Coordinates of C-alpha atoms in Angstrom, one line a residue:
Chain A
M8 CA 0.0 0.0 0.0
S9 CA 1.7 3.2 -1.1
E10 CA -1.0 5.8 -0.4
S11 CA -0.1 7.2 3.1
E12 CA -2.2 10.3 3.4
G13 CA -5.6 10.1 5.2
Y14 CA -7.6 7.0 5.9
S15 CA -7.7 4.1 3.6
A16 CA -10.0 1.2 4.2
A17 CA -7.9 -0.9 1.9
A18 CA -4.8 -0.1 3.9
E19 CA -6.5 -1.0 7.2
V20 CA -7.8 -4.3 5.8
G21 CA -4.6 -4.9 4.0
A22 CA -2.5 -4.5 7.2
V23 CA -4.4 -7.1 9.1
R24 CA -4.5 -9.6 6.3
M25 CA -1.5 -11.9 6.3
R26 CA 0.0 -12.7 2.9
R27 CA -1.3 -16.0 1.8
S28 CA 1.2 -18.7 1.4
W29 CA 1.8 -20.3 -1.9
R30 CA -0.1 -23.4 -0.8
E31 CA -3.2 -21.4 0.3
R32 CA -3.4 -19.5 -2.9
A33 CA -3.1 -22.7 -4.9
W34 CA -5.9 -24.2 -2.8
I35 CA -8.2 -21.2 -3.4
E36 CA -7.6 -21.5 -7.2
L37 CA -8.2 -25.2 -7.1
K38 CA -11.5 -24.8 -5.3
K39 CA -12.7 -22.6 -8.1
A40 CA -11.4 -25.0 -10.8
P41 CA -14.0 -26.6 -13.0
F42 CA -14.8 -30.3 -12.8
T43 CA -12.8 -31.2 -15.8
A44 CA -9.6 -29.7 -14.4
W45 CA -10.1 -31.6 -11.1
L46 CA -10.6 -34.8 -13.0
G47 CA -7.5 -34.1 -15.0
L48 CA -5.4 -33.4 -11.9
V49 CA -6.7 -36.5 -10.1
I50 CA -5.9 -38.7 -13.1
I51 CA -2.4 -37.2 -13.5
L52 CA -1.6 -37.7 -9.8
A53 CA -2.9 -41.3 -10.0
Y54 CA -0.5 -42.0 -13.0
V55 CA 2.4 -40.4 -11.2
F56 CA 1.6 -42.5 -8.1
V57 CA 1.6 -45.7 -10.1
A58 CA 4.7 -44.7 -12.0
I59 CA 6.7 -44.0 -8.8
F60 CA 5.5 -47.0 -6.8
A61 CA 5.5 -49.5 -9.7
P62 CA 7.7 -52.2 -8.1
W63 CA 5.4 -52.3 -5.0
L64 CA 2.1 -52.2 -7.0
A65 CA 2.9 -54.7 -9.7
P66 CA 2.0 -58.3 -8.8
Y67 CA 4.8 -59.7 -11.0
G68 CA 8.1 -58.5 -12.4
E69 CA 8.4 -56.3 -15.6
A70 CA 9.9 -59.0 -17.8
D71 CA 8.9 -62.1 -15.8
A72 CA 8.0 -64.5 -18.5
Q73 CA 7.3 -67.7 -16.5
F74 CA 3.6 -68.1 -17.3
G75 CA 1.8 -69.6 -20.2
A76 CA 1.3 -67.4 -23.3
Y77 CA -2.0 -65.6 -23.9
E78 CA -3.6 -66.8 -20.6
P79 CA -7.1 -65.4 -20.2
W80 CA -8.2 -62.9 -17.6
S81 CA -8.3 -64.6 -14.2
G82 CA -7.7 -64.0 -10.5
A83 CA -3.9 -64.6 -10.8
H84 CA -3.5 -62.5 -13.9
V85 CA -6.1 -59.7 -13.9
F86 CA -5.6 -58.9 -17.6
G87 CA -4.1 -62.2 -18.6
T88 CA -0.7 -62.7 -20.0
D89 CA 1.0 -61.6 -23.3
Q90 CA 2.5 -63.5 -26.2
I91 CA 5.5 -64.8 -24.2
G92 CA 3.7 -65.2 -20.9
R93 CA 4.3 -61.9 -19.1
D94 CA 1.6 -60.6 -16.8
I95 CA -0.2 -57.7 -18.6
L96 CA -1.2 -55.8 -15.5
S97 CA 2.4 -55.8 -14.2
R98 CA 3.6 -54.6 -17.6
L99 CA 0.9 -51.9 -17.7
I100 CA 2.1 -50.7 -14.3
Y101 CA 5.8 -50.7 -15.2
G102 CA 4.9 -49.2 -18.5
A103 CA 3.6 -46.1 -16.7
R104 CA 7.0 -45.6 -15.2
N105 CA 8.9 -46.1 -18.5
T106 CA 6.6 -44.4 -20.9
I107 CA 5.8 -41.3 -18.8
G108 CA 9.4 -41.1 -17.5
I109 CA 10.9 -41.1 -21.0
A110 CA 8.3 -38.7 -22.3
L111 CA 8.9 -36.3 -19.4
A112 CA 12.7 -36.5 -19.8
T113 CA 12.3 -35.7 -23.5
T114 CA 10.0 -32.8 -22.9
L115 CA 12.3 -31.3 -20.2
L116 CA 15.3 -31.6 -22.6
A117 CA 13.3 -30.1 -25.4
F118 CA 12.4 -27.1 -23.2
L119 CA 16.0 -26.8 -22.0
I120 CA 17.3 -26.6 -25.6
G121 CA 14.4 -24.7 -27.2
G122 CA 13.8 -22.4 -24.3
S123 CA 17.3 -21.2 -23.8
L124 CA 17.9 -20.8 -27.5
A125 CA 14.7 -18.8 -27.8
L126 CA 15.8 -16.5 -25.0
V127 CA 19.3 -16.1 -26.5
A128 CA 17.7 -15.2 -29.9
A129 CA 15.2 -12.8 -28.4
I130 CA 17.8 -11.0 -26.3
S131 CA 20.7 -10.7 -28.7
R132 CA 18.6 -10.4 -31.9
G133 CA 20.7 -9.6 -34.9
W134 CA 22.4 -12.4 -36.8
I135 CA 22.1 -15.0 -34.0
D136 CA 18.3 -14.6 -34.1
Q137 CA 18.3 -14.8 -37.9
V138 CA 20.4 -17.9 -38.1
L139 CA 18.5 -19.7 -35.3
S140 CA 15.1 -18.8 -36.7
R141 CA 15.9 -19.8 -40.3
A142 CA 17.4 -23.1 -39.1
V143 CA 14.2 -23.7 -37.1
D144 CA 12.1 -22.8 -40.2
V145 CA 13.8 -25.6 -42.2
L146 CA 13.7 -28.2 -39.4
I147 CA 10.0 -27.5 -38.8
S148 CA 9.1 -28.0 -42.4
I149 CA 9.8 -31.8 -42.1
P150 CA 7.1 -33.7 -40.3
S151 CA 8.6 -34.6 -37.0
L152 CA 7.5 -38.3 -37.1
I153 CA 9.2 -38.7 -40.5
F154 CA 12.3 -36.9 -39.3
A155 CA 12.4 -39.0 -36.2
L156 CA 12.1 -42.2 -38.3
M157 CA 15.0 -41.1 -40.4
L158 CA 17.3 -40.2 -37.5
L159 CA 16.4 -43.4 -35.7
S160 CA 17.4 -45.5 -38.7
I161 CA 20.8 -43.8 -38.5
Y162 CA 21.5 -43.8 -34.8
G163 CA 19.6 -47.0 -34.0
S164 CA 16.7 -47.3 -31.5
T165 CA 18.2 -46.9 -28.1
T166 CA 16.4 -45.1 -25.4
L167 CA 19.0 -42.4 -25.3
S168 CA 18.9 -41.7 -29.0
L169 CA 15.1 -41.7 -28.9
I170 CA 15.1 -39.1 -26.1
V171 CA 17.7 -36.8 -27.8
I172 CA 16.2 -37.1 -31.3
I173 CA 12.6 -36.3 -30.2
A174 CA 13.9 -33.5 -27.8
V175 CA 15.9 -31.8 -30.5
L176 CA 13.0 -32.0 -33.0
D177 CA 10.4 -30.7 -30.5
S178 CA 12.7 -28.0 -29.2
T179 CA 12.1 -26.2 -32.6
R180 CA 8.5 -25.8 -31.6
V181 CA 9.4 -24.6 -28.2
F182 CA 11.8 -22.2 -29.8
R183 CA 9.1 -20.7 -32.0
L184 CA 6.8 -20.1 -29.1
G185 CA 9.5 -19.0 -26.6
R186 CA 11.0 -16.5 -29.1
A187 CA 7.6 -15.0 -29.9
V188 CA 6.6 -14.4 -26.3
A189 CA 10.1 -13.3 -25.2
M190 CA 10.2 -10.8 -28.0
N191 CA 7.3 -9.0 -26.3
V192 CA 9.2 -8.9 -23.1
V193 CA 12.7 -7.9 -24.2
V194 CA 11.5 -4.5 -25.4
M195 CA 10.3 -3.6 -21.9
D196 CA 12.0 -0.8 -20.0
Y197 CA 13.1 -3.0 -17.1
V198 CA 15.0 -5.3 -19.4
E199 CA 16.7 -2.2 -20.9
A200 CA 17.5 -1.0 -17.4
A201 CA 19.0 -4.3 -16.5
R202 CA 21.1 -4.3 -19.6
L203 CA 22.3 -0.7 -18.8
R204 CA 23.1 -1.8 -15.3
G205 CA 25.6 -4.2 -16.9
E206 CA 23.8 -7.5 -16.2
G207 CA 25.0 -10.4 -18.2
L208 CA 23.0 -12.5 -20.6
G209 CA 22.4 -15.2 -18.1
W210 CA 20.9 -12.8 -15.5
I211 CA 18.6 -11.1 -18.0
M212 CA 17.4 -14.5 -19.2
R213 CA 16.8 -15.9 -15.7
R214 CA 15.7 -12.9 -13.7
E215 CA 14.1 -10.5 -16.1
I216 CA 12.5 -12.4 -18.9
L217 CA 11.8 -16.0 -17.8
P218 CA 9.4 -15.0 -14.9
N219 CA 7.4 -12.9 -17.3
I220 CA 7.0 -15.6 -20.0
M221 CA 6.3 -18.5 -17.6
P222 CA 2.5 -18.9 -18.1
P223 CA 2.5 -19.6 -21.8
L224 CA 5.6 -21.8 -21.4
V225 CA 3.9 -23.8 -18.7
A226 CA 0.9 -24.4 -20.9
E227 CA 3.1 -25.2 -23.8
F228 CA 4.9 -27.7 -21.5
G229 CA 1.7 -29.6 -21.0
L230 CA 0.8 -29.6 -24.7
R231 CA 4.3 -30.5 -25.7
F232 CA 4.3 -33.4 -23.2
C233 CA 1.2 -34.8 -24.8
F234 CA 2.7 -34.5 -28.2
V235 CA 6.0 -36.1 -27.2
F236 CA 4.1 -38.8 -25.4
L237 CA 2.0 -39.6 -28.4
T238 CA 5.0 -39.5 -30.7
I239 CA 7.0 -41.9 -28.6
A240 CA 4.0 -44.1 -28.3
A241 CA 3.6 -44.1 -32.0
L242 CA 7.3 -44.9 -32.6
S243 CA 7.2 -47.7 -30.0
F244 CA 4.1 -49.0 -31.6
L245 CA 5.9 -49.0 -35.0
G246 CA 8.7 -51.0 -33.3
V247 CA 11.4 -48.4 -33.6
G248 CA 10.9 -46.7 -30.3
I249 CA 11.4 -48.1 -26.8
Q250 CA 12.7 -51.6 -27.3
P251 CA 11.7 -54.9 -25.5
P252 CA 12.0 -56.2 -22.8
T253 CA 11.3 -52.7 -21.4
A254 CA 7.6 -52.5 -20.7
D255 CA 6.0 -49.7 -22.8
W256 CA 2.5 -49.0 -23.7
G257 CA 3.1 -48.3 -27.4
S258 CA 4.9 -51.6 -28.0
M259 CA 2.4 -53.5 -25.8
V260 CA -0.4 -52.6 -28.2
R261 CA 1.6 -53.9 -31.1
E262 CA 2.6 -57.1 -29.3
N263 CA -0.9 -58.1 -28.3
A264 CA -2.7 -56.7 -31.3
S265 CA -3.6 -60.1 -32.7
L266 CA -5.8 -60.8 -29.7
I267 CA -8.3 -58.4 -31.1
Q268 CA -9.4 -61.0 -33.6
F269 CA -10.7 -63.2 -30.8
A270 CA -13.1 -60.6 -29.6
Q271 CA -16.1 -62.5 -30.9
F272 CA -15.2 -65.5 -28.7
D273 CA -13.9 -63.7 -25.6
L274 CA -14.6 -60.0 -25.5
R275 CA -12.1 -59.6 -22.7
A276 CA -9.3 -60.9 -24.8
G277 CA -10.3 -58.5 -27.5
I278 CA -10.1 -55.6 -25.1
T279 CA -6.6 -56.5 -23.8
P280 CA -4.6 -54.8 -26.5
L281 CA -6.8 -51.7 -26.1
L282 CA -5.8 -51.3 -22.4
P283 CA -2.4 -49.7 -23.0
A284 CA -3.7 -47.6 -25.8
A285 CA -6.5 -46.4 -23.5
A286 CA -3.9 -45.7 -20.8
I287 CA -2.1 -43.4 -23.3
A288 CA -5.3 -41.7 -24.4
I289 CA -6.6 -41.1 -20.8
L290 CA -3.4 -39.4 -19.7
T291 CA -3.3 -37.1 -22.8
I292 CA -7.0 -36.1 -22.3
A293 CA -6.3 -35.4 -18.6
V294 CA -3.3 -33.2 -19.4
N295 CA -5.3 -31.4 -22.0
F296 CA -8.1 -30.7 -19.4
V297 CA -5.6 -29.2 -17.0
V298 CA -3.8 -27.1 -19.6
D299 CA -7.2 -25.8 -20.8
W300 CA -8.0 -24.6 -17.3
F301 CA -4.5 -23.2 -16.8
L302 CA -4.7 -21.2 -20.0
M303 CA -8.1 -19.8 -19.1
K304 CA -6.7 -18.9 -15.7
T305 CA -3.5 -17.2 -16.7
S306 CA -4.4 -15.4 -20.0
G307 CA -8.2 -15.5 -20.3
L308 CA -7.4 -17.2 -23.6
R309 CA -10.3 -19.3 -24.7
D310 CA -12.3 -19.4 -27.9
E311 CA -15.6 -19.1 -26.0
P312 CA -16.9 -15.5 -25.8
Chain B
M26 CA 4.4 -5.6 -60.3
H27 CA 1.1 -6.4 -58.8
P28 CA 1.6 -7.1 -55.1
V29 CA -0.1 -10.5 -55.3
V30 CA 2.5 -11.6 -57.9
S31 CA 5.5 -10.4 -56.0
I32 CA 4.3 -12.0 -52.7
M33 CA 3.6 -15.2 -54.6
L34 CA 7.1 -15.3 -56.1
Q35 CA 8.5 -14.6 -52.7
R36 CA 6.7 -17.5 -51.2
L37 CA 7.6 -19.8 -54.1
A38 CA 11.3 -18.9 -53.7
L39 CA 11.1 -19.5 -50.0
G40 CA 9.4 -22.8 -50.5
L41 CA 12.1 -24.0 -53.0
M42 CA 14.8 -22.8 -50.6
T43 CA 13.3 -24.9 -47.8
L44 CA 13.0 -27.9 -50.1
F45 CA 16.7 -27.4 -51.0
F46 CA 17.8 -27.3 -47.3
V47 CA 15.6 -30.2 -46.4
S48 CA 17.1 -32.3 -49.3
I49 CA 20.6 -31.4 -47.9
I50 CA 19.5 -32.6 -44.4
I51 CA 18.1 -35.9 -45.8
F52 CA 21.2 -36.4 -47.9
M53 CA 23.4 -35.9 -44.8
A54 CA 21.7 -39.0 -43.4
I55 CA 24.2 -41.2 -45.1
E56 CA 27.1 -39.0 -44.0
M57 CA 26.1 -39.4 -40.4
L58 CA 26.3 -43.2 -40.5
P59 CA 29.2 -44.7 -38.6
G60 CA 32.2 -45.6 -40.7
D61 CA 31.7 -49.4 -40.6
F62 CA 28.2 -49.4 -42.0
T63 CA 29.3 -51.2 -45.1
Q64 CA 30.2 -54.2 -42.9
A65 CA 26.7 -54.0 -41.3
V66 CA 25.1 -54.0 -44.7
L67 CA 27.3 -56.7 -46.4
G68 CA 27.8 -58.9 -43.4
Q69 CA 30.9 -59.6 -41.3
A70 CA 32.3 -62.0 -43.9
A71 CA 32.5 -59.4 -46.6
T72 CA 35.8 -59.3 -48.5
E73 CA 37.9 -56.3 -49.0
E74 CA 37.0 -56.1 -52.6
T75 CA 33.3 -56.4 -52.0
V76 CA 33.4 -53.6 -49.5
A77 CA 35.5 -51.4 -51.8
A78 CA 33.2 -52.1 -54.7
F79 CA 30.2 -51.2 -52.5
R80 CA 31.8 -48.0 -51.3
R81 CA 32.6 -47.1 -55.0
E82 CA 29.0 -47.8 -55.9
L83 CA 27.8 -45.4 -53.2
G84 CA 30.5 -42.9 -54.4
L85 CA 32.1 -42.7 -51.0
D86 CA 35.4 -42.1 -52.7
Q87 CA 34.1 -38.7 -53.9
P88 CA 33.6 -35.5 -51.9
A89 CA 30.2 -35.0 -50.4
Y90 CA 29.1 -32.1 -52.5
I91 CA 29.6 -34.0 -55.7
R92 CA 27.6 -36.9 -54.3
Y93 CA 24.9 -34.5 -53.3
F94 CA 24.4 -33.2 -56.8
D95 CA 24.6 -36.7 -58.2
W96 CA 21.9 -37.8 -55.7
V97 CA 19.6 -34.8 -56.4
G98 CA 20.1 -35.2 -60.1
G99 CA 19.1 -38.8 -59.8
V100 CA 16.1 -38.0 -57.7
L101 CA 14.9 -35.4 -60.2
Q102 CA 15.0 -38.1 -62.9
G103 CA 13.3 -40.5 -60.7
D104 CA 16.3 -42.5 -59.6
F105 CA 16.6 -42.9 -55.9
G106 CA 19.5 -45.3 -55.9
T107 CA 19.6 -48.9 -54.9
S108 CA 18.3 -50.5 -51.7
F109 CA 20.8 -51.8 -49.1
S110 CA 18.9 -55.0 -48.5
G111 CA 19.5 -58.1 -50.6
R112 CA 23.3 -57.6 -50.7
A113 CA 25.5 -60.5 -49.7
S114 CA 29.0 -60.6 -48.3
S115 CA 30.1 -62.6 -51.3
G116 CA 29.4 -59.7 -53.6
V117 CA 26.3 -61.2 -55.1
D118 CA 23.9 -58.2 -55.5
R119 CA 20.2 -59.0 -55.4
S120 CA 19.3 -55.6 -54.2
R121 CA 16.4 -53.7 -55.9
E122 CA 16.1 -50.2 -57.2
V123 CA 14.4 -48.0 -54.6
V124 CA 12.0 -46.7 -57.3
D125 CA 10.7 -50.2 -58.0
L126 CA 10.0 -50.6 -54.3
I127 CA 8.4 -47.2 -53.9
G128 CA 6.4 -46.8 -57.1
P129 CA 3.4 -49.1 -56.5
R130 CA 3.3 -48.3 -52.8
L131 CA 3.2 -44.6 -53.4
A132 CA 0.1 -45.1 -55.5
N133 CA -1.5 -47.1 -52.7
T134 CA -0.7 -44.4 -50.2
L135 CA -2.0 -41.6 -52.5
F136 CA -5.2 -43.6 -53.0
L137 CA -5.8 -43.9 -49.2
A138 CA -4.9 -40.3 -48.5
G139 CA -7.1 -39.2 -51.4
M140 CA -10.1 -41.3 -50.2
T141 CA -9.7 -39.9 -46.7
A142 CA -9.5 -36.3 -48.0
V143 CA -12.6 -36.7 -50.1
I144 CA -14.6 -37.8 -47.0
A145 CA -12.9 -35.7 -44.4
V146 CA -12.7 -32.2 -45.9
P147 CA -16.4 -31.6 -46.6
L148 CA -17.4 -33.3 -43.3
A149 CA -15.0 -31.2 -41.3
L150 CA -15.9 -27.9 -42.9
L151 CA -19.6 -28.7 -42.4
L152 CA -19.1 -29.6 -38.8
G153 CA -16.8 -26.6 -38.1
I154 CA -19.0 -24.0 -39.7
T155 CA -22.2 -25.2 -38.2
A156 CA -20.5 -25.5 -34.7
A157 CA -19.2 -21.9 -35.1
L158 CA -22.7 -20.6 -36.1
W159 CA -24.5 -22.4 -33.3
R160 CA -21.8 -21.6 -30.9
G161 CA -22.5 -22.6 -27.3
S162 CA -25.4 -24.8 -28.2
L163 CA -25.7 -28.4 -27.2
Y164 CA -24.7 -29.5 -30.7
D165 CA -21.5 -27.4 -30.5
R166 CA -20.6 -28.7 -27.1
A167 CA -21.2 -32.3 -28.2
V168 CA -19.1 -32.0 -31.3
N169 CA -16.4 -30.2 -29.3
A170 CA -16.1 -32.8 -26.6
T171 CA -16.0 -35.6 -29.1
T172 CA -13.3 -34.0 -31.2
L173 CA -11.2 -33.1 -28.2
S174 CA -11.1 -36.7 -27.1
T175 CA -10.4 -38.0 -30.6
I176 CA -7.4 -35.6 -30.8
S177 CA -6.0 -36.8 -27.6
M178 CA -6.0 -40.4 -28.7
P179 CA -3.1 -42.0 -30.5
E180 CA -4.1 -43.0 -34.0
F181 CA -3.6 -46.7 -33.3
F182 CA -6.1 -46.5 -30.5
V183 CA -8.8 -45.2 -32.8
A184 CA -7.8 -47.8 -35.4
Y185 CA -8.0 -50.7 -33.0
I186 CA -11.3 -49.6 -31.6
L187 CA -12.7 -49.5 -35.1
I188 CA -11.2 -53.0 -35.7
L189 CA -12.7 -54.3 -32.5
F190 CA -16.2 -53.1 -33.4
L191 CA -16.4 -53.2 -37.2
G192 CA -13.8 -55.8 -37.9
S193 CA -14.1 -58.3 -35.1
L194 CA -17.3 -58.1 -33.2
Y195 CA -19.5 -57.2 -36.2
P196 CA -17.3 -58.1 -39.2
V197 CA -18.6 -55.5 -41.6
F198 CA -15.2 -54.5 -43.0
P199 CA -12.0 -56.4 -43.4
S200 CA -9.5 -55.6 -40.7
L201 CA -6.5 -56.2 -43.0
A202 CA -6.3 -53.9 -46.0
N203 CA -4.4 -56.0 -48.3
V204 CA -4.7 -54.5 -51.8
S205 CA -2.6 -55.2 -54.9
A206 CA -2.2 -53.4 -58.2
D207 CA -5.0 -55.4 -59.9
T208 CA -7.6 -54.9 -57.1
P209 CA -10.8 -53.4 -58.8
F210 CA -11.7 -49.9 -57.6
W211 CA -14.8 -50.6 -55.4
E212 CA -13.1 -53.7 -53.9
R213 CA -10.2 -51.4 -53.0
V214 CA -12.5 -48.8 -51.5
Y215 CA -14.2 -51.6 -49.4
R216 CA -10.8 -52.9 -48.2
C217 CA -9.6 -49.4 -47.4
A218 CA -12.8 -48.5 -45.5
L219 CA -11.3 -49.0 -42.0
P220 CA -8.0 -47.3 -42.5
A221 CA -9.8 -44.4 -44.3
M222 CA -12.3 -44.2 -41.4
T223 CA -9.5 -44.0 -38.8
L224 CA -7.7 -41.3 -40.7
T225 CA -10.9 -39.4 -41.2
L226 CA -11.8 -39.5 -37.5
V227 CA -8.3 -38.1 -36.6
I228 CA -8.2 -35.5 -39.3
V229 CA -11.8 -34.3 -39.0
A230 CA -11.3 -33.6 -35.3
H231 CA -8.3 -31.3 -36.0
M232 CA -9.8 -29.7 -39.1
M233 CA -13.2 -29.1 -37.5
R234 CA -11.7 -27.4 -34.4
M235 CA -9.5 -25.2 -36.5
T236 CA -12.3 -24.2 -38.9
R237 CA -14.5 -23.4 -36.0
A238 CA -11.9 -21.2 -34.4
A239 CA -11.2 -19.4 -37.7
I240 CA -14.9 -18.7 -38.3
I241 CA -15.5 -17.6 -34.7
N242 CA -12.5 -15.3 -35.0
L243 CA -13.9 -13.9 -38.2
L244 CA -17.5 -13.5 -36.9
A245 CA -16.2 -11.4 -34.0
S246 CA -14.7 -8.8 -36.3
P247 CA -16.3 -5.3 -36.4
Y248 CA -17.3 -5.4 -40.1
I249 CA -19.4 -8.4 -39.6
E250 CA -21.2 -6.8 -36.6
M251 CA -21.7 -3.7 -38.8
A252 CA -23.3 -5.9 -41.5
R253 CA -25.6 -7.5 -38.9
L254 CA -26.5 -4.1 -37.5
K255 CA -27.4 -2.9 -41.0
G256 CA -30.1 -5.5 -40.8
L257 CA -28.8 -8.0 -43.4
S258 CA -30.0 -11.5 -43.3
A259 CA -27.8 -14.1 -41.7
T260 CA -27.2 -16.0 -45.0
R261 CA -26.2 -12.8 -46.7
V262 CA -23.8 -11.9 -43.9
I263 CA -22.1 -15.3 -44.1
L264 CA -22.0 -15.8 -47.9
F265 CA -21.1 -12.3 -49.0
H266 CA -19.3 -10.7 -46.0
A267 CA -17.7 -13.5 -44.0
L268 CA -16.9 -16.1 -46.6
P269 CA -14.6 -14.1 -48.9
N270 CA -12.3 -13.4 -45.9
A271 CA -12.8 -17.0 -44.6
W272 CA -11.2 -18.7 -47.6
A273 CA -7.7 -18.0 -46.5
P274 CA -8.0 -19.5 -43.0
I275 CA -10.1 -22.5 -44.3
V276 CA -7.6 -23.3 -47.0
N277 CA -4.8 -23.1 -44.5
V278 CA -6.7 -25.5 -42.2
I279 CA -7.2 -28.0 -45.0
A280 CA -3.6 -27.9 -46.1
F281 CA -2.3 -28.2 -42.6
N282 CA -4.4 -31.2 -42.0
L283 CA -3.7 -32.9 -45.3
A284 CA 0.0 -32.4 -44.3
Y285 CA -0.9 -34.0 -41.0
L286 CA -2.4 -36.9 -42.9
I287 CA 1.1 -37.7 -44.2
V288 CA 2.2 -38.5 -40.6
G289 CA -1.0 -40.3 -39.6
V290 CA -0.8 -42.5 -42.7
V291 CA 2.4 -44.1 -41.4
V292 CA 0.8 -45.5 -38.2
V293 CA -2.4 -46.4 -39.9
E294 CA -0.7 -48.3 -42.7
V295 CA 1.2 -50.4 -40.2
V296 CA -2.0 -51.2 -38.2
F297 CA -3.9 -52.4 -41.2
V298 CA -0.9 -53.9 -43.0
Y299 CA -1.6 -51.7 -45.9
P300 CA 1.1 -51.9 -48.6
G301 CA 1.9 -48.2 -48.6
I302 CA 4.9 -46.0 -48.5
G303 CA 4.6 -45.4 -44.7
Q304 CA 4.9 -49.1 -44.0
L305 CA 7.8 -49.4 -46.4
M306 CA 9.6 -46.6 -44.5
V307 CA 9.0 -48.2 -41.1
D308 CA 10.4 -51.5 -42.4
A309 CA 13.4 -49.7 -43.9
V310 CA 14.0 -48.0 -40.6
T311 CA 14.0 -51.4 -38.8
T312 CA 16.5 -52.9 -41.2
R313 CA 18.4 -49.6 -41.5
D314 CA 18.0 -49.5 -45.2
I315 CA 19.1 -45.9 -45.6
P316 CA 18.5 -45.3 -49.4
V317 CA 14.9 -46.3 -48.9
V318 CA 14.5 -44.3 -45.8
Q319 CA 16.0 -41.3 -47.5
A320 CA 13.7 -41.6 -50.5
C321 CA 10.6 -42.0 -48.3
A322 CA 11.6 -39.1 -46.1
L323 CA 12.2 -36.9 -49.1
I324 CA 8.8 -37.8 -50.6
F325 CA 7.0 -37.1 -47.3
A326 CA 8.9 -33.9 -46.7
A327 CA 8.4 -32.6 -50.2
T328 CA 4.6 -33.3 -50.1
Y329 CA 4.4 -31.5 -46.7
I330 CA 6.3 -28.5 -48.0
L331 CA 4.4 -28.3 -51.2
L332 CA 1.0 -28.6 -49.5
N333 CA 1.9 -25.7 -47.2
L334 CA 3.2 -23.7 -50.1
L335 CA 0.0 -24.3 -52.0
A336 CA -2.0 -23.2 -49.0
D337 CA 0.1 -20.0 -48.7
I338 CA -0.4 -19.2 -52.3
I339 CA -4.2 -19.9 -52.3
S340 CA -4.6 -17.8 -49.2
I341 CA -2.7 -14.9 -50.9
V342 CA -4.7 -15.2 -54.1
T343 CA -8.1 -15.2 -52.3
N344 CA -7.2 -12.4 -49.9
P345 CA -9.5 -9.5 -50.9
R346 CA -7.2 -7.0 -49.2
L347 CA -4.3 -8.0 -51.4
L348 CA -6.4 -8.3 -54.6
H349 CA -7.6 -4.7 -54.4
P350 CA -4.6 -2.7 -53.1
R351 CA -5.0 0.9 -52.2

């Protein structure tokens, strides 16, 4: 409260009120959140819980192939077993850990690369910006799944090359958005002031610009995660992504796909290959719900009037 | 020069530039291979002479820029080189020309993509425009919720749900789309029904949402409100005031999604074992058959770039503001 002269009701009330802690503010926002956002949050938390505690939750090991192949649903194997006799429920649970973990690592790496290059381009402008932007223009003009397939054929399908390739390809999208929003911020007076003060590039990036472009970047993080998650699932489904025996939802769909032909005789067998695919879909929908709510919250950005 | 022409030439030059750089990147694929890939292709038992002959055939004894122009020159004449597979360590060469592998499959892929586009584009535009006009209604919300959940699903999930219901539980359509060159047209359509349906569902969702957003954006502009306030009928406002300006965003939406179709086609072809170029590329990636991968990547990338270029040019040509410069 800056106004000091005379009586101000706001000042009196403001003086008594304690500053709400981060947790309290988050809770107040959450209470106002729509049902879909709640649903999304609960689903995401459930996935994270399963991913973290996978070894304690799974009834059998990840690559434990000691049972008969294609056993039906039963008490011992809730969703049956797969083509070489591994428990499907256990692989679903471990798959949460592998699939989400790899997608998360990829998204983080993509943001690290794309975000920092975007800030560098926005701050220094000039030829650095030109070179980076044109390079991104070229890279973005190849569909990323096709590009990823080509690079995987060169470097082979290891988990590390998968993470690096997808992260580099997706960092171009992050770069585009990051540069666009950072461009609006770098022209502000306080950035100029920091520059005149003699602050280095690192300081300006971290302390002046990053806090001001956080909301769109956080929303983009959610959407990017979905995209990366779906890309990795697609690649694994095609057999060139995460390799066996690592349990992964994309490759699980492929491995059990033939079961779907038996749906007429045993509906539950027909549903089995759909379970990992549904797991992927539910998580993406949940993240989308939360991102929608977050976007509405931070920028009022929504297409509804 | 008329501004439309100069902008078009600019875009054309930009598109060709992009294509040039993309071709360099794809060409570099073979540069980035580890040094001993000849052994991997020919087998451990390959003799010195076989390896040397193979390297000479690939032109590895020449500098990269000469090989690049050789490669591009070949591609422009329809020669994509020779596949890596089918080579033996003894020097016996049973490998096939990449063009022979790609040719019939490219036709199949184009058939599937074309069939999808014919169904999806009108459907998506219809849904998008009606949802935008009846914004906020129950219809709008239902269409929106359905498309949002379709977007969030991986393509193979949609594909397998369709197989489960229409291929397995109620066998209406075949769940394997095995076509060959001499399959008659309607038989081909019948066999492609499920893959085309899968692609349609995925594409329509994207296209419908983008169309809806574009139209809503347009209907919110002041000149549309002015036309309404003048007392014009709703049809007149839409047909004569909104539509001329809507072409550009709609064409962009269509091109963007047809380009997206290229990516979707890879997964869908694998699900339905459809003999298209996407499946060929995936197989080539698994066997690390670089010439085939390069050829497929170049075809996909070129289609993608050309579609976007086409959309750009159409939206420039139909833009009333550019057609009647002040």
